Tab-separated table of C-alpha atoms in Angstrom:
chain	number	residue	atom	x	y	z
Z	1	UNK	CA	0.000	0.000	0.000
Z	2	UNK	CA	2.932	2.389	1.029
Z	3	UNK	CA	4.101	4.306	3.838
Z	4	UNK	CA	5.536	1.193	5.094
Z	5	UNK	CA	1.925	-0.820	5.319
Z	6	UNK	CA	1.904	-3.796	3.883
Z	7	UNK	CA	-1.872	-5.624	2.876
Z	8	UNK	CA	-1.642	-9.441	2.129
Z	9	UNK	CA	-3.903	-11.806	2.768
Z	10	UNK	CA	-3.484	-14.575	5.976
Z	11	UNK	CA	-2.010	-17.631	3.053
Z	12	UNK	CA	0.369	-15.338	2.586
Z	13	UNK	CA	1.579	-14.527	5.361
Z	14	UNK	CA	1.765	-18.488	6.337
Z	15	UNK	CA	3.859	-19.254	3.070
Z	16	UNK	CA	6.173	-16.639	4.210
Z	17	UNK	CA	6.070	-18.044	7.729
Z	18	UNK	CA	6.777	-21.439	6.034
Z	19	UNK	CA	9.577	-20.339	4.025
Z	20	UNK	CA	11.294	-18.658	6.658
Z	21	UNK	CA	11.878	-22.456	8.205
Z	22	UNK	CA	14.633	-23.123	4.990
Z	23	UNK	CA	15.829	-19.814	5.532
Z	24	UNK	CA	19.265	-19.706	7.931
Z	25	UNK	CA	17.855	-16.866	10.372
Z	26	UNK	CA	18.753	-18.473	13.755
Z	27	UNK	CA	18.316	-14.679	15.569
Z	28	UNK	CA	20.925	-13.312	18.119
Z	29	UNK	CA	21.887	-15.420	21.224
Z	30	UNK	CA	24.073	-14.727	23.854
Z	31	UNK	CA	25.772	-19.027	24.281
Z	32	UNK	CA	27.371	-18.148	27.919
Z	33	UNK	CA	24.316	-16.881	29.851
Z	34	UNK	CA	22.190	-19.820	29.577
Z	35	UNK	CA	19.291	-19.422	31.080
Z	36	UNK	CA	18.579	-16.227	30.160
Z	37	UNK	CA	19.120	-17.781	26.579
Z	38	UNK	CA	15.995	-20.686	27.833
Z	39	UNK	CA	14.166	-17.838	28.978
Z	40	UNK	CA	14.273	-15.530	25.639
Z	41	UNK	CA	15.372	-18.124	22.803
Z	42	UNK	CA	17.285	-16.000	20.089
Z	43	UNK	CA	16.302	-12.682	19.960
Z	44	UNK	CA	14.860	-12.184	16.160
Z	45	UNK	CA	14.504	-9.340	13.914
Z	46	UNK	CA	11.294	-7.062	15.185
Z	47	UNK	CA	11.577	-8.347	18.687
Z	48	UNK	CA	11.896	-6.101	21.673
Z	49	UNK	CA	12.775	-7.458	24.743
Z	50	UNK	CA	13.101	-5.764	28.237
Z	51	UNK	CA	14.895	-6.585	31.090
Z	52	UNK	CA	13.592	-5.335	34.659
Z	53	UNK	CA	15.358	-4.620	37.704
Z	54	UNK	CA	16.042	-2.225	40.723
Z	55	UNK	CA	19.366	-0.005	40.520
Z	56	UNK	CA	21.925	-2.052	41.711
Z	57	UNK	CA	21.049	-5.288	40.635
Z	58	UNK	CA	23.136	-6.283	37.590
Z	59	UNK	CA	20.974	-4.595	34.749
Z	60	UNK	CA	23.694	-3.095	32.999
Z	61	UNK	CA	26.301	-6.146	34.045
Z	62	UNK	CA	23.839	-8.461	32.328
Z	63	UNK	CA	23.169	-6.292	29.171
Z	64	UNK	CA	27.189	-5.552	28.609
Z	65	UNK	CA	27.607	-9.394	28.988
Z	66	UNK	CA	24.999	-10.452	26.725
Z	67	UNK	CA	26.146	-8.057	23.701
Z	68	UNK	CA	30.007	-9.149	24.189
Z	69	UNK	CA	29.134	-12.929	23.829
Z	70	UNK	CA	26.506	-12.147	20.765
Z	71	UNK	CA	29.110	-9.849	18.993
Z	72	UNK	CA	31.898	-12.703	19.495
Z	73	UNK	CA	29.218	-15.333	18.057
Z	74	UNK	CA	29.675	-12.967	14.770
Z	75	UNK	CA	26.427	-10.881	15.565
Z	76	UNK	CA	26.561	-6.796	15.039
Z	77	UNK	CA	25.222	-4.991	18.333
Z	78	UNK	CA	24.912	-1.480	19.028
Z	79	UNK	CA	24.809	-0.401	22.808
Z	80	UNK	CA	23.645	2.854	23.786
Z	81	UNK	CA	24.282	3.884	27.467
Z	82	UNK	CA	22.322	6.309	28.931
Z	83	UNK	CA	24.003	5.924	32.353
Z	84	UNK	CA	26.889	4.851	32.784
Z	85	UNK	CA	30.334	6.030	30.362
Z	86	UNK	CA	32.177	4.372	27.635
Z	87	UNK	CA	34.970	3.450	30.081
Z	88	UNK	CA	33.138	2.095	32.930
Z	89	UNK	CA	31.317	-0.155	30.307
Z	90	UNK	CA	34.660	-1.377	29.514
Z	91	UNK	CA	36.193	-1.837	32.685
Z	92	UNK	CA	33.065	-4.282	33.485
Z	93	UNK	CA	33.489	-5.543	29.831
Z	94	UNK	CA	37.021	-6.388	30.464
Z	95	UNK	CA	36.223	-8.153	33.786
Z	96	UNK	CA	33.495	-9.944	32.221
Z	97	UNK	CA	36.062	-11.877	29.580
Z	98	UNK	CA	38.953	-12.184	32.011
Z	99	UNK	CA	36.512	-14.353	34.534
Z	100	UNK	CA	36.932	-17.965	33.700
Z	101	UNK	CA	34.804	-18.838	36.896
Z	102	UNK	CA	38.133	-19.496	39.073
Z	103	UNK	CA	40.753	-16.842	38.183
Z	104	UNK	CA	40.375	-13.680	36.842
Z	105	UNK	CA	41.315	-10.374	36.853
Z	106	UNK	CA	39.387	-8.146	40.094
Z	107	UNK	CA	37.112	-5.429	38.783
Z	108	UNK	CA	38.589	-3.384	41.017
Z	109	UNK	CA	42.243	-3.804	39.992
Z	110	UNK	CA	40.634	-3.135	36.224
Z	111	UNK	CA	38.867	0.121	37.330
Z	112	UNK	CA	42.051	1.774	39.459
Z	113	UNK	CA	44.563	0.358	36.862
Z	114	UNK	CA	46.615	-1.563	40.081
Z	115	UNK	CA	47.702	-4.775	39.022
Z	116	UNK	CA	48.752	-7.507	41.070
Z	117	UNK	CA	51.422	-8.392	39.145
Z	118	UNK	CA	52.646	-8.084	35.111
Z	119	UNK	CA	50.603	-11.198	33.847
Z	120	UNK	CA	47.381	-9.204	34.941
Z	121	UNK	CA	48.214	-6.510	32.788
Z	122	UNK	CA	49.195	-8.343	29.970
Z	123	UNK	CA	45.899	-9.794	30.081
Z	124	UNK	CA	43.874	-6.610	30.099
Z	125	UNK	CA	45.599	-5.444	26.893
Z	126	UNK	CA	45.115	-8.852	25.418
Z	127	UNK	CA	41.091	-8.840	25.598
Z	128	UNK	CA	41.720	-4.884	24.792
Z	129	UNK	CA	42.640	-6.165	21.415
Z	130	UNK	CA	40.195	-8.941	20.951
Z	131	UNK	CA	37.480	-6.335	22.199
Z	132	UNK	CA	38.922	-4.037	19.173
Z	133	UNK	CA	37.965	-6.554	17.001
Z	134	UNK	CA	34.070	-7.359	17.769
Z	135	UNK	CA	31.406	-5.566	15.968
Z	136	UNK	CA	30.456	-4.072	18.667
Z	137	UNK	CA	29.531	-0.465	18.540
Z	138	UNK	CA	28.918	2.113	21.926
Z	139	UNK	CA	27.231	5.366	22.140
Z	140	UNK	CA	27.760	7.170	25.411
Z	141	UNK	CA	25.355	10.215	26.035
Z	142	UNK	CA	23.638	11.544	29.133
Z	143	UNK	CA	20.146	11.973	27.358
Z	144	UNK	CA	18.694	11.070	23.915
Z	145	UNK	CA	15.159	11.420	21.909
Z	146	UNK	CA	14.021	8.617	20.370
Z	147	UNK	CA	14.201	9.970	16.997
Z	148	UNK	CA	17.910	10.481	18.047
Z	149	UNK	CA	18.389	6.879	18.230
Z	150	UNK	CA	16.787	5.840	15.167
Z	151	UNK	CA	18.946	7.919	13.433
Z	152	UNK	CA	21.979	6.349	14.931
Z	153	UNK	CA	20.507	3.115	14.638
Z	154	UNK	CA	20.406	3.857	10.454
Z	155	UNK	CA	23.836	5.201	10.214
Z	156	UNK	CA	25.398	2.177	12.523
Z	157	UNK	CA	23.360	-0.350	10.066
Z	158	UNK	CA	24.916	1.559	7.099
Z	159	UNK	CA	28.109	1.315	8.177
Z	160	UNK	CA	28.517	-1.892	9.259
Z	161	UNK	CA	27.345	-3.055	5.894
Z	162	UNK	CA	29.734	-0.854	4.087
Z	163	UNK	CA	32.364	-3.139	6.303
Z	164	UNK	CA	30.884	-6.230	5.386
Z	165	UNK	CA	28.497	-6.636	8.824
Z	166	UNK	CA	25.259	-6.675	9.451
Z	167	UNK	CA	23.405	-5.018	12.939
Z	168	UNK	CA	21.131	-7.753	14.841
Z	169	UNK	CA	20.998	-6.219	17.946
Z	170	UNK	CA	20.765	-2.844	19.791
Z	171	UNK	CA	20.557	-2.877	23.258
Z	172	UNK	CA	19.588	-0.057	25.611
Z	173	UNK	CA	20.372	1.024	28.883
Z	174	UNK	CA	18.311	2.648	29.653
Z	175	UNK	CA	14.701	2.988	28.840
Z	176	UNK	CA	13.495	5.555	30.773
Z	177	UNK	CA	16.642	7.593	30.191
Z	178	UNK	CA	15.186	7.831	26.607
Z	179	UNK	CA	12.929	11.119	25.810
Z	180	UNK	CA	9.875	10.942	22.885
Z	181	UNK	CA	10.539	13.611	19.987
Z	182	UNK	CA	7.947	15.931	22.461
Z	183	UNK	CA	7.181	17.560	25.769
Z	184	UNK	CA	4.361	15.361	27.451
Z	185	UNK	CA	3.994	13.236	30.631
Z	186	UNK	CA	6.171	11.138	32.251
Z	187	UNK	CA	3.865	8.672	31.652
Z	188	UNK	CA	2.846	9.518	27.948
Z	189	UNK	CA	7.041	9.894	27.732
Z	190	UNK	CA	7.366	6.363	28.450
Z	191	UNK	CA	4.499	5.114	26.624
Z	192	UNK	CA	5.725	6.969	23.533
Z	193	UNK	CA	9.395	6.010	24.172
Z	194	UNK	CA	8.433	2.159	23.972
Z	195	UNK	CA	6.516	2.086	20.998
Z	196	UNK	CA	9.370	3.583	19.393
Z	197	UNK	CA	11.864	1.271	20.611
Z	198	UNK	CA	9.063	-1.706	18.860
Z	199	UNK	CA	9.302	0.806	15.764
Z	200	UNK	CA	12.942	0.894	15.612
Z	201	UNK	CA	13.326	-3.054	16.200
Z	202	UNK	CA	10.980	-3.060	12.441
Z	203	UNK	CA	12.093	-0.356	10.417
Z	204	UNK	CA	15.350	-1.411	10.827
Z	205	UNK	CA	14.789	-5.011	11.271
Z	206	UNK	CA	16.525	-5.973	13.710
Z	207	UNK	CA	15.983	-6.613	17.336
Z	208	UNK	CA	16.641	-4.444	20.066
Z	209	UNK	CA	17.092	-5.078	23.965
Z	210	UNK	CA	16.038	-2.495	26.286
Z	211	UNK	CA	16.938	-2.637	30.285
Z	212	UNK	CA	13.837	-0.917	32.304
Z	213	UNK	CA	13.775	0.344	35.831
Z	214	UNK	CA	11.206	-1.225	38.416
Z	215	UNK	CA	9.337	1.034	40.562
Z	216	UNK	CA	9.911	0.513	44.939
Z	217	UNK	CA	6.423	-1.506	45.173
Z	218	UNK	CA	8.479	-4.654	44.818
Z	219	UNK	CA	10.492	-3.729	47.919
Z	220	UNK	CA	7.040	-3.066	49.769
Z	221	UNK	CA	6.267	-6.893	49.324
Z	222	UNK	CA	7.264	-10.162	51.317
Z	223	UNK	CA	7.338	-11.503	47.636
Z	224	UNK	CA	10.203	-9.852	46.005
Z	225	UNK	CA	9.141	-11.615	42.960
Z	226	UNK	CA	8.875	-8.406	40.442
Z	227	UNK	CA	5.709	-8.509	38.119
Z	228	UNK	CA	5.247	-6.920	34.891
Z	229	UNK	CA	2.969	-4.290	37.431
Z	230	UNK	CA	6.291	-3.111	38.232
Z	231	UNK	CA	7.869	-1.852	35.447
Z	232	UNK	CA	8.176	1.912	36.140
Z	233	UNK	CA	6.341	4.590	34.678
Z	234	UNK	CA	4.163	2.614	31.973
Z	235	UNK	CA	2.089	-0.138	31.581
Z	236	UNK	CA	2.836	0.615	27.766
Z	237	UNK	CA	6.105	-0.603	28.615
């Protein structure tokens, strides 16, 4: 029809659903977190996904984590932080490859530059270079519209096909730190903020991973079990 609606009828739709099973589309997974992987399967082009949690708890740990092991399985990720900077994302991504689950290099050291001894060093400037080599792409600002983002989100795509990649994955962090292309209500922000995110994920198609805070009701319960009631700001969310 145009304007980026498309009208077929239902048979259609199933023979494309069909096809897609001989198609090699296995969508973005993260192979080292593997329960989360259970819990999402691959993350496909047009999905949005959002992770939940109180400050604190991991959020952006998980989300760093998750993009480093998807952009060494070959995928292209974008990460835009909202929060914290460029360096402290790799500090964490550092200690995140250096961690073998029974030596590894302290955060800590990684974050003051103190080294226990010269092998520890030597280390950090080793996964410095494999880092170098992932396509894996950052943005670091303190606030951004959403029709910000989808502009970066275009130009990252074009360039990483101009170098022979291809994006699969942006991740967020995070989603209330994003602002709609208009003054409204926090709640009408959010609202607006997430539908664009789902736009994004389609235009572009690709999928895109968005970390969320959780309101304080969860701390109010004997239950700390968050529900989707939780999610702060919008039920849109």
């Amino acid at each position: 029809i145009g304007d980026g609606v498309i009208q077929i009828t239902a048979g259609a739709a199933m023979d494309e659903m069909l096809k897609s099973y001989d198609r090699d589309e296995p969508g973005v997974t993260c192979g080292r977190i593997s329960k989360l992987d259970a819990a999402l399967g691959p993350i496909r082009r047009h999905h949005l996904i959002i992770a939940g949690g109180r400050p604190g708890m991991g959020k952006t740990s998980l989300a760093i984590s998750y993009s480093l092991c998807a952009a060494l399985n070959g995928h292209g990720v974008l990460f835009v932080t909202l929060e914290m900077s460029r360096t402290e994302l790799m500090q964490r991504a550092t200690a995140d490859l250096l961690f073998d689950g029974r030596d590894g290099v302290p955060y800590e050291h990684i974050r003051d530059g103190r080294f226990r001894h010269t092998f520890d060093r030597q280390r950090v400037y080793r996964v410095a270079r494999d880092i170098a080599q992932l396509p894996l792409h950052l943005v670091d600002a303190s606030s951004m519209t959403i029709g910000r983002l989808r502009s970066i989100v275009r130009r990252t795509a074009r360039r990483m096909h101009a170098a022979g990649q291809a994006l699969e994955l942006v991740c967020i962090d995070y989603l209330q730190l994003l602002r709609p292309d208009f003054r409204c209500s926090p709640y009408e922000a959010v609202s607006e903020v997430s539908r664009g995110l789902k736009s994004i994920a389609k235009e572009n198609d690709l999928g895109v991973f968005a970390l969320a805070q959780l309101s304080r009701e969860v701390e109010k319960r004997e239950n700390k079990r968050p529900l989707l009631s939780d999610l702060r700001d919008s039920g849109q969310i």
